[in-house]
Short mmCIF file of C-alpha atoms in Angstrom, two decimals:
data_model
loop_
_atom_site.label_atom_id
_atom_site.label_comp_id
_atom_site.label_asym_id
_atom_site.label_seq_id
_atom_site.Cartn_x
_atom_site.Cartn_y
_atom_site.Cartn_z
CA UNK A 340 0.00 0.00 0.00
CA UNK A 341 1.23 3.33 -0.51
CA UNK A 342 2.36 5.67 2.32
CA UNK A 343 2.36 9.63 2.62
CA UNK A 344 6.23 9.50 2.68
CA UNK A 345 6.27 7.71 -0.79
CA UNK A 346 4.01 9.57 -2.78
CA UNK A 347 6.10 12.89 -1.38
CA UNK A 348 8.89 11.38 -2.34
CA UNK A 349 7.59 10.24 -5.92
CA UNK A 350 6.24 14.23 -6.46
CA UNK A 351 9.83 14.77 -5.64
CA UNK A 352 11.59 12.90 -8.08
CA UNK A 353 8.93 12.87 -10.92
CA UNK A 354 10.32 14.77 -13.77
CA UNK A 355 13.99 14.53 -12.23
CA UNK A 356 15.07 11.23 -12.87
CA UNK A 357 17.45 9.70 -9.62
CA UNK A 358 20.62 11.51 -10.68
CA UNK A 359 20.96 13.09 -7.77
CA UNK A 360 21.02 9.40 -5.95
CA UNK A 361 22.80 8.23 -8.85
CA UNK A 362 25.66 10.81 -8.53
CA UNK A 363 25.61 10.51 -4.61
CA UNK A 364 26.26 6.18 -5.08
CA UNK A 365 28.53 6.82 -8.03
CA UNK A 366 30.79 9.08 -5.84
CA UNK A 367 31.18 6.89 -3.03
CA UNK A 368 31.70 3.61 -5.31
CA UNK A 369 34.57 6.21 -6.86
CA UNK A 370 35.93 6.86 -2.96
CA UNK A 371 36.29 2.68 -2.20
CA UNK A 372 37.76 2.28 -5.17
CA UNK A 373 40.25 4.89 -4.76
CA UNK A 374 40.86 3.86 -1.39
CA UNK A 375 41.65 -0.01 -2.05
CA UNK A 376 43.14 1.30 -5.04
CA UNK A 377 45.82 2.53 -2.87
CA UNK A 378 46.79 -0.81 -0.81
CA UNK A 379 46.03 -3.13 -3.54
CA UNK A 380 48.88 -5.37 -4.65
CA UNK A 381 48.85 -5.82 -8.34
CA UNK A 382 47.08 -4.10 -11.40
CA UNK A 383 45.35 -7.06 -11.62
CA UNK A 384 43.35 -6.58 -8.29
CA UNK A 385 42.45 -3.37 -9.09
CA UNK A 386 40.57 -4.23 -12.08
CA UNK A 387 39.23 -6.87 -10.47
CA UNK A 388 37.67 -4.70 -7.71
CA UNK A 389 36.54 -1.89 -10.02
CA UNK A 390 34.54 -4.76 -11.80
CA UNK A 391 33.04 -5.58 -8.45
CA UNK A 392 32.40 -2.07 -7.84
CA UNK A 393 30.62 -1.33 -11.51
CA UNK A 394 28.41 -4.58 -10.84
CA UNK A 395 27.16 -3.17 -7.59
CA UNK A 396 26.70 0.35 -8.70
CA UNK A 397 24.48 -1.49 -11.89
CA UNK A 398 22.68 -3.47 -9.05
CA UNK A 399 22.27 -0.44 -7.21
CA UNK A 400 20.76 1.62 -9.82
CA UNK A 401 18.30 -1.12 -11.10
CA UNK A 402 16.96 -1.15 -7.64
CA UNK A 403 16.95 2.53 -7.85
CA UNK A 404 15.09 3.12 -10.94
CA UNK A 405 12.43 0.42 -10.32
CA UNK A 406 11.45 2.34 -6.48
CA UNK A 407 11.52 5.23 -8.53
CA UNK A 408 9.01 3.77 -10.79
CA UNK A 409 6.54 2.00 -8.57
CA UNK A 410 6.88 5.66 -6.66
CA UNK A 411 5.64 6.81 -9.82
CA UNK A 412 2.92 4.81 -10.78
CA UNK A 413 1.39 5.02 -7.17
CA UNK A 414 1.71 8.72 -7.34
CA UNK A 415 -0.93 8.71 -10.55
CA UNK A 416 -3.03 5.84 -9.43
CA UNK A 417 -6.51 6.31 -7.75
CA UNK A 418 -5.80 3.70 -4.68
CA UNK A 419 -9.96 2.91 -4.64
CA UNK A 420 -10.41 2.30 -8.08
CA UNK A 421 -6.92 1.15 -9.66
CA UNK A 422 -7.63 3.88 -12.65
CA UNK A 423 -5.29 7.24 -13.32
CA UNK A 424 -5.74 9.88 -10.35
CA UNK A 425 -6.24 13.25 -11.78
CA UNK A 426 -2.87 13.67 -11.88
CA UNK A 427 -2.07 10.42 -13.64
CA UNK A 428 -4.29 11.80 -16.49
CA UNK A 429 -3.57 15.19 -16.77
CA UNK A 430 -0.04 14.07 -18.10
CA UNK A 431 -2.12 11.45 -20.69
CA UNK A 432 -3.68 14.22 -21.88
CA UNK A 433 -0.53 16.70 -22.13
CA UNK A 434 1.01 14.02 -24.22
CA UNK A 435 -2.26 12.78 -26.49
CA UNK A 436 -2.27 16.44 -27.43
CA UNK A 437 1.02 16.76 -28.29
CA UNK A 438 1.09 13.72 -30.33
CA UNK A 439 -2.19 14.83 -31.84
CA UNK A 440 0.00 18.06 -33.03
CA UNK A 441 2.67 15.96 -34.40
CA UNK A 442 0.35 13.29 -36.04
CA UNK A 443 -2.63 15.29 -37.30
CA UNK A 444 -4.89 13.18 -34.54
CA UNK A 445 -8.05 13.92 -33.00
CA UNK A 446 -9.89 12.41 -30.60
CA UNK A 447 -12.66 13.21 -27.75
CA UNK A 448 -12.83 13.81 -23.92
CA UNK A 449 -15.30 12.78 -21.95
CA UNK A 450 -16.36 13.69 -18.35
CA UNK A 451 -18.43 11.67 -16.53
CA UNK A 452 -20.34 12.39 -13.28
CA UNK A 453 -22.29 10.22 -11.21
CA UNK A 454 -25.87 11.46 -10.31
CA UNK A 455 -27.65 12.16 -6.91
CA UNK A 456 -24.44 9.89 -5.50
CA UNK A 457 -24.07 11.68 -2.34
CA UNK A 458 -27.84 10.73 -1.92
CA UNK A 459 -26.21 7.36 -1.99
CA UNK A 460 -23.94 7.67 1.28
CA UNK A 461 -26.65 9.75 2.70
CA UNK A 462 -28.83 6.41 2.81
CA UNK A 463 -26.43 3.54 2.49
CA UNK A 464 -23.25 5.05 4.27
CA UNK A 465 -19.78 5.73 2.31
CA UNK A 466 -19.01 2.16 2.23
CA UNK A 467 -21.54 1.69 -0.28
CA UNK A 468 -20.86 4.77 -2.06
CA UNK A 469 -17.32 3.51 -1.93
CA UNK A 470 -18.30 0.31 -3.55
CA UNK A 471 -20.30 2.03 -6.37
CA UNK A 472 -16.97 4.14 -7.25
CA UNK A 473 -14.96 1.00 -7.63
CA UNK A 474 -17.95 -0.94 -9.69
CA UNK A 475 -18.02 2.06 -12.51
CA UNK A 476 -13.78 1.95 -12.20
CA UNK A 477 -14.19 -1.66 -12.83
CA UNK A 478 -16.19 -0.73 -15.33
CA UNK A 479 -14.46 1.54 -17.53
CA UNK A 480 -11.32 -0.40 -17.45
CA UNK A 481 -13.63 -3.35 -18.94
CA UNK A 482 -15.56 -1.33 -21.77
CA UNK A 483 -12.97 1.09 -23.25
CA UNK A 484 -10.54 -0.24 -25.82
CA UNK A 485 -6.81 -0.89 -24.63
CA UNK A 486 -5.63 2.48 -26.23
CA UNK A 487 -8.11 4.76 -24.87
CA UNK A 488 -7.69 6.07 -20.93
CA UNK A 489 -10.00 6.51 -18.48
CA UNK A 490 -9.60 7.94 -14.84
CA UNK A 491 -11.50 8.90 -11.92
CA UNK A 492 -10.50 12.94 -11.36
CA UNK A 493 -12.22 13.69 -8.35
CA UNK A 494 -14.84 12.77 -6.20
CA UNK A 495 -17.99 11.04 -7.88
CA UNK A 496 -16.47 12.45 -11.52
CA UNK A 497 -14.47 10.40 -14.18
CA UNK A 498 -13.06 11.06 -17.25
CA UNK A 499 -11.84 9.11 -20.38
CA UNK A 500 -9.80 10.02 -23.69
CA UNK A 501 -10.83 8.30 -26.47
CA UNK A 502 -7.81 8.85 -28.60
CA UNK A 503 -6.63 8.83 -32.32
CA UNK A 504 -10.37 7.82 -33.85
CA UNK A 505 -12.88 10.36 -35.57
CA UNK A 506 -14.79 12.33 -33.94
CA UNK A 507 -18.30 11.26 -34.29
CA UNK A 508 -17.15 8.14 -33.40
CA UNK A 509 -15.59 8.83 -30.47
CA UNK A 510 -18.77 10.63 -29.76
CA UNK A 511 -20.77 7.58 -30.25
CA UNK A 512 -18.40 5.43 -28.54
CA UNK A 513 -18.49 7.99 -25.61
CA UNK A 514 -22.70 8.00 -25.71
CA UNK A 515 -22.28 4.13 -25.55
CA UNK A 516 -20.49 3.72 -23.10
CA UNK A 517 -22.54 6.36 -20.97
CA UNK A 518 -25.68 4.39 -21.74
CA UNK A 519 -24.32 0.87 -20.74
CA UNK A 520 -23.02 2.75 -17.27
CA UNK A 521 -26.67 3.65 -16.53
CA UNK A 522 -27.77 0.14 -16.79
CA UNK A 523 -25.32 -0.56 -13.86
CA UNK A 524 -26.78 -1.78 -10.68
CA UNK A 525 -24.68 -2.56 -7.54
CA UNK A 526 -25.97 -4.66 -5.38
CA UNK A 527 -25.29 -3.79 -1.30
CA UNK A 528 -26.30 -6.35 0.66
CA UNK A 529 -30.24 -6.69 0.54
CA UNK A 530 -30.29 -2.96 -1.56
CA UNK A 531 -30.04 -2.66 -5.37
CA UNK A 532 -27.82 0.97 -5.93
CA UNK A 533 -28.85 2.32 -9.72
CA UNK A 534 -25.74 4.43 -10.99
CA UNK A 535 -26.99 7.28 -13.46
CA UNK A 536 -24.27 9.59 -14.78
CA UNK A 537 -24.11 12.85 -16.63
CA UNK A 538 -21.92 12.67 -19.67
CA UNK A 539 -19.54 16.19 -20.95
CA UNK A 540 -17.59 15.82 -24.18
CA UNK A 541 -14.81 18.17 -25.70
CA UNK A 542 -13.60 17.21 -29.25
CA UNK A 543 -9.69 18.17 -29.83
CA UNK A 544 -7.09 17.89 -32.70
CA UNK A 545 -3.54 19.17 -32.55
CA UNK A 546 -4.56 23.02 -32.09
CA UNK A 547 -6.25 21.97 -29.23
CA UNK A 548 -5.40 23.53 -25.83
CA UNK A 549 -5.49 21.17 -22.77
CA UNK A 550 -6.75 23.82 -19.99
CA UNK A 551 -9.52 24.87 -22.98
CA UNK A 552 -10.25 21.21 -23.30
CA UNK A 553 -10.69 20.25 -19.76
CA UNK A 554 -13.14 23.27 -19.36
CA UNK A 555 -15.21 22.50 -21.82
CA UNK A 556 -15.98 19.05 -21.19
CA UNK A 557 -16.42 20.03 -17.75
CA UNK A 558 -19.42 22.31 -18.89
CA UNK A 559 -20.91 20.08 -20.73
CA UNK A 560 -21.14 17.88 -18.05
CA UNK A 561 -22.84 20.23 -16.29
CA UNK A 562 -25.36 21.19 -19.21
CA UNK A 563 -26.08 17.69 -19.12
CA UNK A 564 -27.02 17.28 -15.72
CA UNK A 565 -29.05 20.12 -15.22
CA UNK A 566 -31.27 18.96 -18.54
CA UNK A 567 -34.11 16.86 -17.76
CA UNK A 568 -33.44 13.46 -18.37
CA UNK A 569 -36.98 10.92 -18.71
CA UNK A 570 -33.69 7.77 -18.25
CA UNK A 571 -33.54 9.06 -14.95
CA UNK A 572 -37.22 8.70 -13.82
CA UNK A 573 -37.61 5.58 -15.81
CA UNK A 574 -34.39 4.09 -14.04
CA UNK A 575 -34.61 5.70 -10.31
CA UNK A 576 -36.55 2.69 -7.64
CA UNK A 577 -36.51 2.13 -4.73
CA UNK A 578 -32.98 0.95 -3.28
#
């Protein structure tokens, strides 16, 4: 499980690399050396421990470089529902864009947000709610295709980037997908929880700007979930 300490410490070194640790084993590997160096007998033996030291500075640095990358990953991971953390999928997006700009791509992005959920812990207690977050992480991961991304940003809200595809596709995909969600019913304990979500979706190409993006699928998230909706009343029972 991730602690506090590592994800400070993976905020830390995102972006830097472990050079700094690098340089820090590198130079006292260099000192040992140096100082056997100085009493060893033959030529021989100091090759022979500089090849002992190179083998456990390459140790060293494997070890390093895999922390460094489970640090990472934890960093951008949503612990509740295994998807991308806001974080996580900001830097999708940052890149998707910029290979959209290099590739002539386009694509879609799509905010999802669940309805009436804090109605949910209200009556069934954030246990349940919790569970209902992890069924629609579930899922996502199930029902998108391998190259798209999804995440949960926030809260009750999730997002997913449908990526190099048309957009009306995307579009339909995204509609799809939305649909299938609101036929989602978790069951807690003798209850039946109904998830209904509220879909947003932003269309982008490589002049697209990522802030612009975000706020625009973000609004029409919002449209949608202020605009009556006859799913709803058809779908909402009793729990």
């Amino acid at each position: 499980m991730k602690t506090e300490t590592d994800m400070r410490l993976a905020q830390k070194l995102r972006g830097r690399g472990i050079h700094p640790v690098i340089d820090t084993l590198e130079m006292r590997l260099r000192c040992e050396l140096l100082r056997h160096a100085g009493t060893a007998r033959t030529p021989e033996e100091v090759i022979r421990r500089a090849l002992e030291y190179a083998a456990e500075a390459e140790q060293r640095i494997g070890e390093l470089s895999a922390r460094v990358k489970l640090l990472e990953s934890l960093a951008e991971t949503d612990e509740l529902t295994g998807l991308m953390n806001r974080r996580g999928f900001h830097d999708v997006l940052y890149r998707n864009l910029a290979s959209a700009a290099r590739h002539e791509e386009t694509g879609v992005l799509a905010y999802l947000d669940l309805d009436r959920f804090k109605t949910v812990n209200d009556t069934h207690g954030h246990t349940a709610g919790d569970e209902v977050l992890r069924k629609v992480g579930q899922f996502l991961k199930k029902n998108i295709r391998a190259t798209d991304y999804a995440a949960r940003i926030g809260g009750d809200e999730f997002a997913v980037l449908f990526v190099r595809g048309d957009h009306i596709r995307a579009r339909e995909r995204a509609r799809e997908l939305t649909a299938r969600l609101n036929d989602l019913t978790v069951h807690w304990g003798e209850s039946k929880i109904a998830v209904q979500a509220s879909l947003g979706m932003a269309s982008y190409d490589g002049t697209a700007d990522p802030l612009e993006l975000l706020d625009l699928a973000d609004r029409a998230m919002y449209r949608d979930k202020a605009a009556p909706k006859r799913r709803r009343a058809a779908k909402a029972r009793p729990a």
